[in-house]
Amino acid sequence: MLQLICLPCVLLIRQTLLKQKSKKPLLLLLRLLLLLLLLLLLPLPLPLPLPLPLPLPLPLPLPLPLPLPLPLPLPLPLPVLLLLIVLLPLLLLLPLPLPLPLPLLLLLLLLLLIVLLLLLLLLLLLLLLLLLLLLLLLLIRLLLLLLLLLLLLLLLLLLLLLLLLLLLLLLLLLLLLLLLVLVLLLLLLLLILLLLLLLLLLLLRY
């Protein structure tokens, strides 16, 4: 693993020294920085333990010693992880002349970056779904408000119609009353005329 990272570093250092008058020194320095960072993050191999002398034979068998726990890899600090996440897309976009395959750590970091991108996409989809749900709820509320307004308008129209009908009935009643009054007046006139006729007849007899 050390050879896979050291050899590209050496090649890039040699390329930088040979092309000092290149038009893109910042590009080479960026490549050097990224590869040196990966080299620093690589865990160093642990030294092999020295062989212990064989114990003397004892009359009673001793229990086997418990196996020592394996050393856990040190967690990477958060700024280094953030720096790697920022520099990995640049490394993918830049044409790096690496004749050897990518180291395992770089592949793992690429996989981590892909997983993070997928998580971001999922979060964006969830946000879009939430926005759509909110829009649907707003539309449903607007529709309900419109329905309520329509119902209120219909009720008002019905009330107006009822009022008009009542007014018409009142007018009809008034007309009937007027007709009755007219009929009564006519009857009175007829009675008066009859009385007058009777008086005339009486006068004529005497």
Short mmCIF file of C-alpha atoms in Angstrom, two decimals:
data_model
loop_
_atom_site.label_atom_id
_atom_site.label_comp_id
_atom_site.label_asym_id
_atom_site.label_seq_id
_atom_site.Cartn_x
_atom_site.Cartn_y
_atom_site.Cartn_z
CA MET A 1 0.00 0.00 0.00
CA LEU A 2 2.87 2.36 0.79
CA GLN A 3 4.40 1.64 -2.58
CA LEU A 4 1.11 2.38 -4.34
CA ILE A 5 1.08 5.87 -2.83
CA CYS A 6 4.80 6.66 -2.62
CA LEU A 7 5.54 5.86 -6.25
CA PRO A 8 2.98 8.33 -7.67
CA CYS A 9 4.25 10.89 -5.16
CA VAL A 10 7.80 10.43 -6.36
CA LEU A 11 6.66 10.59 -9.98
CA LEU A 12 4.76 13.79 -9.35
CA ILE A 13 7.68 15.36 -7.47
CA ARG A 14 9.96 14.48 -10.36
CA GLN A 15 7.44 15.88 -12.85
CA THR A 16 7.17 19.09 -10.80
CA LEU A 17 10.95 19.49 -10.64
CA LEU A 18 11.36 18.85 -14.35
CA LYS A 19 8.54 21.21 -15.34
CA GLN A 20 9.24 24.20 -13.15
CA LYS A 21 8.51 26.49 -16.07
CA SER A 22 5.13 24.88 -16.69
CA LYS A 23 2.07 27.02 -17.18
CA LYS A 24 0.11 25.12 -14.49
CA PRO A 25 2.22 24.96 -11.32
CA LEU A 26 -0.84 25.28 -9.08
CA LEU A 27 -2.34 22.16 -10.64
CA LEU A 28 0.76 20.12 -9.83
CA LEU A 29 0.93 21.51 -6.32
CA LEU A 30 -2.68 20.53 -5.78
CA ARG A 31 -1.96 16.98 -6.90
CA LEU A 32 1.08 16.84 -4.63
CA LEU A 33 -0.93 18.11 -1.67
CA LEU A 34 -3.67 15.54 -2.15
CA LEU A 35 -1.30 12.60 -2.52
CA LEU A 36 0.79 13.67 0.46
CA LEU A 37 -2.38 13.98 2.50
CA LEU A 38 -3.38 10.45 1.54
CA LEU A 39 0.11 9.27 2.45
CA LEU A 40 -0.15 10.86 5.90
CA LEU A 41 -3.55 9.30 6.51
CA LEU A 42 -2.32 5.82 5.73
CA PRO A 43 -1.78 3.86 8.99
CA LEU A 44 1.78 2.74 9.58
CA PRO A 45 2.45 -1.03 9.82
CA LEU A 46 2.78 -2.29 13.35
CA PRO A 47 6.11 -3.92 14.29
CA LEU A 48 6.04 -7.66 14.62
CA PRO A 49 6.30 -8.89 18.23
CA LEU A 50 9.43 -10.76 19.23
CA PRO A 51 9.02 -14.52 19.72
CA LEU A 52 8.59 -15.37 23.38
CA PRO A 53 10.56 -18.26 24.91
CA LEU A 54 8.71 -21.47 25.40
CA PRO A 55 7.46 -21.94 28.98
CA LEU A 56 8.83 -24.75 31.09
CA PRO A 57 6.59 -27.80 31.46
CA LEU A 58 4.43 -27.59 34.53
CA PRO A 59 2.62 -30.41 36.27
CA LEU A 60 -0.77 -28.70 35.96
CA PRO A 61 -1.91 -27.28 32.61
CA LEU A 62 -2.41 -23.55 32.72
CA PRO A 63 -5.39 -21.98 30.95
CA LEU A 64 -4.69 -20.44 27.61
CA PRO A 65 -4.15 -16.67 27.74
CA LEU A 66 -6.86 -14.53 26.23
CA PRO A 67 -6.02 -13.09 22.81
CA LEU A 68 -4.96 -9.50 22.86
CA PRO A 69 -7.43 -7.11 21.24
CA LEU A 70 -6.44 -5.82 17.87
CA PRO A 71 -5.51 -2.13 17.74
CA LEU A 72 -8.38 -0.10 16.41
CA PRO A 73 -7.65 2.34 13.61
CA LEU A 74 -7.47 5.91 14.72
CA PRO A 75 -10.48 7.94 13.57
CA LEU A 76 -9.74 10.65 11.08
CA PRO A 77 -10.25 14.19 12.32
CA LEU A 78 -13.22 16.07 10.96
CA PRO A 79 -11.24 18.83 9.13
CA VAL A 80 -9.20 16.20 7.29
CA LEU A 81 -12.36 14.40 6.20
CA LEU A 82 -13.89 17.67 5.02
CA LEU A 83 -10.71 18.52 3.14
CA LEU A 84 -10.72 15.12 1.48
CA ILE A 85 -14.37 15.47 0.51
CA VAL A 86 -13.57 18.83 -1.08
CA LEU A 87 -10.40 17.66 -2.83
CA LEU A 88 -11.71 14.34 -4.16
CA PRO A 89 -13.96 15.88 -6.85
CA LEU A 90 -11.00 18.02 -7.93
CA LEU A 91 -8.89 14.91 -8.17
CA LEU A 92 -11.54 13.21 -10.28
CA LEU A 93 -11.78 16.20 -12.60
CA LEU A 94 -8.02 16.65 -13.00
CA PRO A 95 -6.14 14.35 -15.43
CA LEU A 96 -3.68 12.61 -13.12
CA PRO A 97 -1.05 10.41 -14.88
CA LEU A 98 -1.17 7.48 -12.43
CA PRO A 99 0.13 4.27 -14.03
CA LEU A 100 -0.72 2.20 -10.94
CA PRO A 101 -4.21 1.40 -9.63
CA LEU A 102 -5.76 3.62 -6.99
CA PRO A 103 -5.00 2.72 -3.36
CA LEU A 104 -7.62 1.19 -1.16
CA LEU A 105 -8.00 4.29 1.00
CA LEU A 106 -8.77 6.45 -2.01
CA LEU A 107 -11.34 3.93 -3.22
CA LEU A 108 -12.97 3.92 0.19
CA LEU A 109 -13.07 7.69 0.20
CA LEU A 110 -14.62 7.70 -3.25
CA LEU A 111 -17.23 5.25 -2.02
CA LEU A 112 -17.89 7.50 0.98
CA LEU A 113 -18.31 10.48 -1.32
CA ILE A 114 -20.78 8.56 -3.50
CA VAL A 115 -22.77 7.53 -0.42
CA LEU A 116 -22.84 11.12 0.80
CA LEU A 117 -24.05 12.31 -2.58
CA LEU A 118 -26.79 9.67 -2.57
CA LEU A 119 -27.84 10.77 0.90
CA LEU A 120 -27.97 14.37 -0.26
CA LEU A 121 -30.12 13.34 -3.21
CA LEU A 122 -32.45 11.45 -0.89
CA LEU A 123 -32.71 14.47 1.37
CA LEU A 124 -33.51 16.66 -1.61
CA LEU A 125 -36.19 14.22 -2.72
CA LEU A 126 -37.68 14.19 0.75
CA LEU A 127 -37.70 17.98 0.80
CA LEU A 128 -39.42 18.04 -2.57
CA LEU A 129 -42.02 15.56 -1.34
CA LEU A 130 -42.64 17.67 1.74
CA LEU A 131 -43.04 20.77 -0.40
CA LEU A 132 -45.49 18.94 -2.64
CA LEU A 133 -47.47 17.79 0.39
CA LEU A 134 -47.57 21.33 1.73
CA LEU A 135 -48.76 22.61 -1.63
CA LEU A 136 -51.46 19.95 -1.72
CA LEU A 137 -52.60 20.88 1.76
CA LEU A 138 -52.74 24.53 0.78
CA LEU A 139 -54.74 23.68 -2.32
CA ILE A 140 -57.16 21.57 -0.29
CA ARG A 141 -57.62 24.42 2.16
CA LEU A 142 -58.25 26.85 -0.65
CA LEU A 143 -60.80 24.51 -2.17
CA LEU A 144 -62.55 24.14 1.16
CA LEU A 145 -62.66 27.90 1.58
CA LEU A 146 -64.09 28.28 -1.90
CA LEU A 147 -66.74 25.68 -1.15
CA LEU A 148 -67.68 27.47 2.05
CA LEU A 149 -67.94 30.74 0.20
CA LEU A 150 -70.15 29.14 -2.42
CA LEU A 151 -72.39 27.69 0.26
CA LEU A 152 -72.68 31.07 1.92
CA LEU A 153 -73.57 32.67 -1.38
CA LEU A 154 -76.23 30.04 -1.99
CA LEU A 155 -77.69 30.63 1.44
CA LEU A 156 -77.79 34.35 0.82
CA LEU A 157 -79.52 33.79 -2.49
CA LEU A 158 -82.09 31.56 -0.83
CA LEU A 159 -82.72 34.17 1.82
CA LEU A 160 -83.18 36.81 -0.83
CA LEU A 161 -85.63 34.60 -2.67
CA LEU A 162 -87.59 34.01 0.50
CA LEU A 163 -87.72 37.72 1.16
CA LEU A 164 -88.97 38.34 -2.35
CA LEU A 165 -91.65 35.72 -1.92
CA LEU A 166 -92.74 37.29 1.33
CA LEU A 167 -92.93 40.67 -0.30
CA LEU A 168 -95.01 39.24 -3.11
CA LEU A 169 -97.36 37.64 -0.63
CA LEU A 170 -97.72 40.90 1.21
CA LEU A 171 -98.49 42.67 -2.01
CA LEU A 172 -101.11 40.10 -2.87
CA LEU A 173 -102.68 40.49 0.54
CA LEU A 174 -102.78 44.22 0.11
CA LEU A 175 -104.42 43.82 -3.26
CA LEU A 176 -107.01 41.51 -1.77
CA LEU A 177 -107.71 43.98 0.98
CA LEU A 178 -108.13 46.72 -1.55
CA LEU A 179 -110.51 44.59 -3.53
CA LEU A 180 -112.52 43.84 -0.42
CA VAL A 181 -112.69 47.49 0.45
CA LEU A 182 -113.84 48.31 -3.05
CA VAL A 183 -116.51 45.63 -2.90
CA LEU A 184 -117.71 46.94 0.45
CA LEU A 185 -117.87 50.43 -0.93
CA LEU A 186 -119.89 49.24 -3.87
CA LEU A 187 -122.26 47.43 -1.57
CA LEU A 188 -122.69 50.54 0.50
CA LEU A 189 -123.41 52.54 -2.57
CA LEU A 190 -125.99 50.03 -3.65
CA LEU A 191 -127.61 50.14 -0.26
CA ILE A 192 -127.74 53.89 -0.33
CA LEU A 193 -129.27 53.82 -3.76
CA LEU A 194 -131.87 51.35 -2.62
CA LEU A 195 -132.71 53.50 0.34
CA LEU A 196 -133.07 56.50 -1.86
CA LEU A 197 -135.36 54.62 -4.18
CA LEU A 198 -137.48 53.52 -1.30
CA LEU A 199 -137.74 57.05 -0.06
CA LEU A 200 -138.76 58.25 -3.48
CA LEU A 201 -141.41 55.61 -3.71
CA LEU A 202 -142.78 56.55 -0.36
CA LEU A 203 -142.87 60.16 -1.28
CA LEU A 204 -144.64 59.43 -4.50
CA ARG A 205 -147.37 57.48 -2.73
CA TYR A 206 -148.14 60.25 -0.34
#
